[in-house]
mmCIF file of C-alpha atoms in Angstrom:
data_model
loop_
_atom_site.group_PDB
_atom_site.id
_atom_site.type_symbol
_atom_site.label_atom_id
_atom_site.label_comp_id
_atom_site.label_asym_id
_atom_site.label_seq_id
_atom_site.Cartn_x
_atom_site.Cartn_y
_atom_site.Cartn_z
ATOM 1 C CA UNK A 77 20.686 -12.083 -6.866
ATOM 2 C CA UNK A 78 17.326 -10.804 -5.651
ATOM 3 C CA UNK A 79 13.959 -12.454 -5.418
ATOM 4 C CA UNK A 80 12.464 -13.672 -8.662
ATOM 5 C CA UNK A 81 8.965 -12.502 -9.586
ATOM 6 C CA UNK A 82 7.615 -15.906 -8.550
ATOM 7 C CA UNK A 83 9.425 -15.776 -5.194
ATOM 8 C CA UNK A 84 8.157 -12.247 -4.542
ATOM 9 C CA UNK A 85 4.587 -13.273 -5.384
ATOM 10 C CA UNK A 86 4.885 -16.366 -3.166
ATOM 11 C CA UNK A 87 6.076 -14.202 -0.258
ATOM 12 C CA UNK A 88 3.179 -11.767 -0.724
ATOM 13 C CA UNK A 89 0.733 -14.685 -0.960
ATOM 14 C CA UNK A 90 2.165 -16.172 2.276
ATOM 15 C CA UNK A 91 1.575 -12.881 4.063
ATOM 16 C CA UNK A 92 -1.920 -12.347 2.665
ATOM 17 C CA UNK A 93 -2.789 -15.934 3.591
ATOM 18 C CA UNK A 94 -2.241 -15.048 7.257
ATOM 19 C CA UNK A 95 -4.450 -11.946 7.221
ATOM 20 C CA UNK A 96 -7.993 -12.093 8.614
ATOM 21 C CA UNK A 97 -8.803 -8.374 8.159
ATOM 22 C CA UNK A 98 -11.376 -6.959 5.726
ATOM 23 C CA UNK A 99 -8.670 -5.524 3.467
ATOM 24 C CA UNK A 100 -4.906 -5.888 3.209
ATOM 25 C CA UNK A 101 -2.119 -4.460 1.081
ATOM 26 C CA UNK A 102 1.458 -5.741 0.956
ATOM 27 C CA UNK A 103 4.449 -3.742 -0.280
ATOM 28 C CA UNK A 104 7.606 -5.692 -0.917
ATOM 29 C CA UNK A 105 11.061 -4.233 -1.506
ATOM 30 C CA UNK A 106 14.061 -6.389 -2.356
ATOM 31 C CA UNK A 107 17.262 -4.391 -2.561
ATOM 32 C CA UNK A 108 21.001 -4.768 -2.794
ATOM 33 C CA UNK A 109 23.014 -1.711 -1.812
ATOM 34 C CA UNK A 110 26.717 -1.414 -2.370
ATOM 35 C CA UNK A 111 28.924 1.419 -1.255
ATOM 36 C CA UNK A 112 32.605 2.191 -1.565
ATOM 37 C CA UNK A 113 34.154 5.063 0.351
ATOM 38 C CA UNK A 114 37.656 6.364 -0.256
ATOM 39 C CA UNK A 115 39.756 9.117 1.300
ATOM 40 C CA UNK A 116 43.399 10.198 1.169
ATOM 41 C CA UNK A 117 43.771 8.170 -2.027
ATOM 42 C CA UNK A 118 42.851 4.930 -0.280
ATOM 43 C CA UNK A 119 39.730 2.809 -0.016
ATOM 44 C CA UNK A 120 38.334 3.016 3.515
ATOM 45 C CA UNK A 121 35.219 0.841 3.236
ATOM 46 C CA UNK A 122 33.539 -1.358 0.669
ATOM 47 C CA UNK A 123 30.364 -3.286 1.410
ATOM 48 C CA UNK A 124 27.380 -4.958 -0.160
ATOM 49 C CA UNK A 125 24.140 -5.529 1.754
ATOM 50 C CA UNK A 126 20.977 -7.282 0.626
ATOM 51 C CA UNK A 127 17.644 -6.932 2.318
ATOM 52 C CA UNK A 128 13.996 -7.654 1.859
ATOM 53 C CA UNK A 129 11.551 -5.225 3.447
ATOM 54 C CA UNK A 130 7.856 -5.924 3.859
ATOM 55 C CA UNK A 131 5.155 -3.405 4.727
ATOM 56 C CA UNK A 132 1.617 -4.524 5.446
ATOM 57 C CA UNK A 133 -1.487 -2.391 5.867
ATOM 58 C CA UNK A 134 -4.758 -3.904 7.043
ATOM 59 C CA UNK A 135 -8.174 -2.460 7.702
ATOM 60 C CA UNK A 136 -11.388 -3.375 9.422
ATOM 61 C CA UNK A 137 -13.971 -1.014 8.005
ATOM 62 C CA UNK A 138 -12.537 2.466 8.516
ATOM 63 C CA UNK A 139 -9.979 1.341 11.114
ATOM 64 C CA UNK A 140 -6.522 0.629 9.759
ATOM 65 C CA UNK A 141 -2.889 0.144 10.726
ATOM 66 C CA UNK A 142 0.435 -0.573 9.056
ATOM 67 C CA UNK A 143 3.569 -2.436 10.043
ATOM 68 C CA UNK A 144 6.983 -2.996 8.464
ATOM 69 C CA UNK A 145 9.568 -5.724 8.943
ATOM 70 C CA UNK A 146 12.685 -7.082 7.314
ATOM 71 C CA UNK A 147 12.140 -10.558 8.747
ATOM 72 C CA UNK A 148 10.489 -13.087 6.424
ATOM 73 C CA UNK A 149 10.402 -16.280 8.479
ATOM 74 C CA UNK A 150 6.968 -17.803 9.016
ATOM 75 C CA UNK A 151 7.105 -16.932 12.729
ATOM 76 C CA UNK A 152 8.129 -13.304 12.099
ATOM 77 C CA UNK A 153 5.445 -12.798 9.457
ATOM 78 C CA UNK A 154 2.786 -14.382 11.665
ATOM 79 C CA UNK A 155 3.819 -12.066 14.527
ATOM 80 C CA UNK A 156 3.726 -8.989 12.267
ATOM 81 C CA UNK A 157 0.264 -9.887 10.955
ATOM 82 C CA UNK A 158 -1.072 -10.471 14.476
ATOM 83 C CA UNK A 159 0.347 -7.141 15.681
ATOM 84 C CA UNK A 160 -0.961 -5.070 12.779
ATOM 85 C CA UNK A 161 -4.424 -6.633 13.027
ATOM 86 C CA UNK A 162 -4.537 -5.885 16.763
ATOM 87 C CA UNK A 163 -3.429 -2.285 16.118
ATOM 88 C CA UNK A 164 -6.059 -1.826 13.407
ATOM 89 C CA UNK A 165 -8.829 -3.051 15.717
ATOM 90 C CA UNK A 166 -7.770 -0.442 18.305
ATOM 91 C CA UNK A 167 -7.303 2.419 15.837
ATOM 92 C CA UNK A 168 -9.894 5.180 15.687
ATOM 93 C CA UNK A 169 -12.109 5.243 12.632
ATOM 94 C CA UNK A 170 -10.752 7.361 9.797
ATOM 95 C CA UNK A 171 -13.596 9.082 7.925
ATOM 96 C CA UNK A 172 -11.271 9.552 4.914
ATOM 97 C CA UNK A 173 -10.221 5.896 4.708
ATOM 98 C CA UNK A 174 -10.643 4.392 1.249
ATOM 99 C CA UNK A 175 -10.661 0.710 0.328
ATOM 100 C CA UNK A 176 -7.674 -0.632 -1.621
ATOM 101 C CA UNK A 177 -7.551 -0.182 -5.373
ATOM 102 C CA UNK A 178 -9.027 -3.140 -7.218
ATOM 103 C CA UNK A 179 -6.582 -5.503 -8.934
ATOM 104 C CA UNK A 180 -5.823 -4.570 -12.508
ATOM 105 C CA UNK A 181 -3.543 -5.299 -15.419
ATOM 106 C CA UNK A 182 -0.433 -3.163 -15.298
ATOM 107 C CA UNK A 183 2.709 -3.066 -17.413
ATOM 108 C CA UNK A 184 5.750 -4.618 -15.778
ATOM 109 C CA UNK A 185 8.086 -1.825 -14.664
ATOM 110 C CA UNK A 186 11.700 -1.934 -15.783
ATOM 111 C CA UNK A 187 13.502 -2.126 -12.453
ATOM 112 C CA UNK A 188 16.436 -4.340 -13.293
ATOM 113 C CA UNK A 189 19.812 -3.739 -14.922
ATOM 114 C CA UNK A 190 21.768 -6.973 -15.272
ATOM 115 C CA UNK A 191 25.187 -5.243 -15.365
ATOM 116 C CA UNK A 192 24.431 -3.413 -12.121
ATOM 117 C CA UNK A 193 23.106 -6.566 -10.474
ATOM 118 C CA UNK A 194 26.243 -8.517 -11.386
ATOM 119 C CA UNK A 195 28.634 -5.831 -10.100
ATOM 120 C CA UNK A 196 30.605 -6.880 -7.035
ATOM 121 C CA UNK A 197 32.557 -4.929 -4.416
ATOM 122 C CA UNK A 198 35.646 -5.899 -6.447
ATOM 123 C CA UNK A 199 34.151 -4.212 -9.511
ATOM 124 C CA UNK A 200 33.635 -1.028 -7.497
ATOM 125 C CA UNK A 201 37.332 -1.004 -6.601
ATOM 126 C CA UNK A 202 38.223 -1.269 -10.277
ATOM 127 C CA UNK A 203 35.906 1.640 -11.124
ATOM 128 C CA UNK A 204 37.493 3.899 -8.488
ATOM 129 C CA UNK A 205 41.124 2.814 -8.950
ATOM 130 C CA UNK A 206 41.741 5.189 -11.939
ATOM 131 C CA UNK A 207 40.451 8.139 -9.890
ATOM 132 C CA UNK A 208 42.826 7.345 -7.028
ATOM 133 C CA UNK A 209 45.771 6.725 -9.367
ATOM 134 C CA UNK A 210 45.165 10.004 -11.184
ATOM 135 C CA UNK A 211 45.028 11.882 -7.876
ATOM 136 C CA UNK A 212 48.260 10.257 -6.675
ATOM 137 C CA UNK A 213 49.983 11.150 -9.957
ATOM 138 C CA UNK A 214 48.877 14.765 -9.536
ATOM 139 C CA UNK A 215 50.006 14.722 -5.862
ATOM 140 C CA UNK A 216 46.552 15.627 -4.575
ATOM 141 C CA UNK A 217 44.288 13.823 -2.148
ATOM 142 C CA UNK A 218 41.093 12.284 -3.460
ATOM 143 C CA UNK A 219 38.012 11.335 -1.503
ATOM 144 C CA UNK A 220 34.595 10.152 -2.548
ATOM 145 C CA UNK A 221 31.691 7.805 -2.230
ATOM 146 C CA UNK A 222 30.317 5.369 -4.798
ATOM 147 C CA UNK A 223 26.859 3.938 -4.222
ATOM 148 C CA UNK A 224 24.894 1.590 -6.365
ATOM 149 C CA UNK A 225 21.575 -0.038 -5.639
#
Protein backbone atom coordinates (compact mmCIF):
# COMPACT_ATOMS: atom_id res chain seq x y z
CA UNK A 1 0.00 0.00 0.00
CA UNK A 2 1.37 3.42 -0.93
CA UNK A 3 1.33 6.70 0.89
CA UNK A 4 -2.07 8.14 1.67
CA UNK A 5 -2.83 11.69 0.54
CA UNK A 6 -2.33 12.88 4.12
CA UNK A 7 1.02 11.08 4.41
CA UNK A 8 2.18 12.51 1.08
CA UNK A 9 1.17 16.03 2.13
CA UNK A 10 2.91 15.59 5.50
CA UNK A 11 6.11 14.50 3.75
CA UNK A 12 6.00 17.50 1.40
CA UNK A 13 5.31 19.81 4.36
CA UNK A 14 8.30 18.31 6.25
CA UNK A 15 10.55 19.06 3.29
CA UNK A 16 9.22 22.57 2.72
CA UNK A 17 9.60 23.27 6.44
CA UNK A 18 13.36 22.77 6.09
CA UNK A 19 13.77 25.12 3.12
CA UNK A 20 15.10 28.65 3.63
CA UNK A 21 15.20 29.63 -0.07
CA UNK A 22 12.99 32.26 -1.72
CA UNK A 23 10.99 29.63 -3.59
CA UNK A 24 10.71 25.85 -3.45
CA UNK A 25 8.84 23.13 -5.30
CA UNK A 26 8.55 19.50 -4.22
CA UNK A 27 7.65 16.60 -6.51
CA UNK A 28 6.75 13.36 -4.83
CA UNK A 29 6.41 9.98 -6.51
CA UNK A 30 5.27 6.88 -4.65
CA UNK A 31 5.38 3.77 -6.80
CA UNK A 32 5.12 0.02 -6.63
CA UNK A 33 6.57 -1.85 -9.59
CA UNK A 34 6.08 -5.53 -10.14
CA UNK A 35 7.63 -7.61 -12.87
CA UNK A 36 7.46 -11.25 -13.85
CA UNK A 37 9.80 -12.66 -16.46
CA UNK A 38 9.42 -16.10 -18.00
CA UNK A 39 11.38 -18.07 -20.58
CA UNK A 40 11.44 -21.66 -21.83
CA UNK A 41 7.98 -22.13 -20.33
CA UNK A 42 9.21 -21.36 -16.82
CA UNK A 43 9.14 -18.34 -14.55
CA UNK A 44 12.65 -16.93 -14.16
CA UNK A 45 12.02 -13.92 -11.91
CA UNK A 46 9.15 -12.35 -10.05
CA UNK A 47 9.57 -9.26 -7.89
CA UNK A 48 7.74 -6.36 -6.34
CA UNK A 49 9.53 -3.15 -5.34
CA UNK A 50 8.13 -0.07 -3.63
CA UNK A 51 9.83 3.28 -3.57
CA UNK A 52 9.24 6.89 -2.76
CA UNK A 53 11.16 9.44 -4.81
CA UNK A 54 11.44 13.10 -3.89
CA UNK A 55 12.65 15.92 -6.13
CA UNK A 56 13.17 19.40 -4.75
CA UNK A 57 13.88 22.60 -6.66
CA UNK A 58 14.80 25.79 -4.84
CA UNK A 59 15.64 29.27 -6.01
CA UNK A 60 17.18 32.44 -4.70
CA UNK A 61 16.12 35.13 -7.13
CA UNK A 62 17.15 33.86 -10.55
CA UNK A 63 19.57 31.25 -9.17
CA UNK A 64 18.15 27.77 -8.83
CA UNK A 65 19.06 24.11 -8.37
CA UNK A 66 17.32 20.76 -8.06
CA UNK A 67 18.04 17.55 -6.22
CA UNK A 68 16.42 14.11 -6.05
CA UNK A 69 16.50 11.40 -3.40
CA UNK A 70 14.71 8.22 -2.45
CA UNK A 71 15.61 8.61 1.22
CA UNK A 72 12.92 10.14 3.45
CA UNK A 73 14.47 10.08 6.91
CA UNK A 74 14.75 13.44 8.65
CA UNK A 75 18.55 13.35 8.34
CA UNK A 76 18.48 12.49 4.62
CA UNK A 77 15.92 15.19 3.85
CA UNK A 78 17.85 17.78 5.86
CA UNK A 79 21.04 16.85 3.96
CA UNK A 80 19.26 17.09 0.58
CA UNK A 81 17.80 20.50 1.43
CA UNK A 82 21.19 21.81 2.60
CA UNK A 83 22.89 20.55 -0.58
CA UNK A 84 20.32 21.95 -3.00
CA UNK A 85 20.31 25.34 -1.26
CA UNK A 86 24.11 25.48 -1.43
CA UNK A 87 24.02 24.54 -5.14
CA UNK A 88 21.39 27.19 -5.88
CA UNK A 89 23.47 29.90 -4.19
CA UNK A 90 26.43 28.96 -6.43
CA UNK A 91 24.42 28.63 -9.65
CA UNK A 92 24.67 31.34 -12.28
CA UNK A 93 21.64 33.56 -12.70
CA UNK A 94 19.16 32.30 -15.28
CA UNK A 95 17.55 35.22 -17.13
CA UNK A 96 14.66 32.92 -18.15
CA UNK A 97 13.92 31.70 -14.62
CA UNK A 98 10.27 32.05 -13.63
CA UNK A 99 8.81 31.90 -10.13
CA UNK A 100 6.70 28.86 -9.23
CA UNK A 101 3.06 28.75 -10.25
CA UNK A 102 0.78 30.09 -7.53
CA UNK A 103 -1.25 27.54 -5.57
CA UNK A 104 -4.64 26.83 -7.06
CA UNK A 105 -7.61 24.51 -6.88
CA UNK A 106 -7.15 21.50 -9.11
CA UNK A 107 -9.20 18.37 -9.67
CA UNK A 108 -7.80 15.26 -8.03
CA UNK A 109 -6.26 13.06 -10.73
CA UNK A 110 -7.36 9.44 -10.95
CA UNK A 111 -4.08 7.63 -10.34
CA UNK A 112 -5.23 4.60 -8.42
CA UNK A 113 -6.72 1.26 -9.41
CA UNK A 114 -7.54 -0.85 -6.36
CA UNK A 115 -7.35 -4.18 -8.23
CA UNK A 116 -3.87 -3.34 -9.52
CA UNK A 117 -2.72 -2.16 -6.10
CA UNK A 118 -3.90 -5.39 -4.45
CA UNK A 119 -2.21 -7.65 -7.02
CA UNK A 120 0.68 -9.67 -5.62
CA UNK A 121 3.58 -11.53 -7.24
CA UNK A 122 1.45 -14.66 -6.73
CA UNK A 123 -1.34 -13.09 -8.78
CA UNK A 124 1.12 -12.43 -11.60
CA UNK A 125 2.04 -16.12 -11.66
CA UNK A 126 -1.63 -17.02 -11.99
CA UNK A 127 -2.05 -14.57 -14.88
CA UNK A 128 0.91 -16.05 -16.79
CA UNK A 129 0.31 -19.73 -15.95
CA UNK A 130 -2.28 -20.24 -18.78
CA UNK A 131 0.18 -18.82 -21.32
CA UNK A 132 2.90 -21.22 -20.22
CA UNK A 133 0.52 -24.19 -20.09
CA UNK A 134 -0.79 -23.44 -23.57
CA UNK A 135 2.76 -23.21 -24.93
CA UNK A 136 3.73 -26.52 -23.29
CA UNK A 137 0.63 -28.20 -24.74
CA UNK A 138 1.58 -26.93 -28.20
CA UNK A 139 5.21 -28.06 -27.66
CA UNK A 140 6.60 -24.56 -28.20
CA UNK A 141 8.71 -22.38 -25.95
CA UNK A 142 7.16 -19.26 -24.48
CA UNK A 143 8.93 -16.23 -23.11
CA UNK A 144 7.70 -12.87 -21.95
CA UNK A 145 7.64 -10.08 -19.45
CA UNK A 146 4.73 -8.82 -17.36
CA UNK A 147 5.06 -5.43 -15.71
CA UNK A 148 2.57 -3.57 -13.62
CA UNK A 149 3.02 -0.33 -11.75
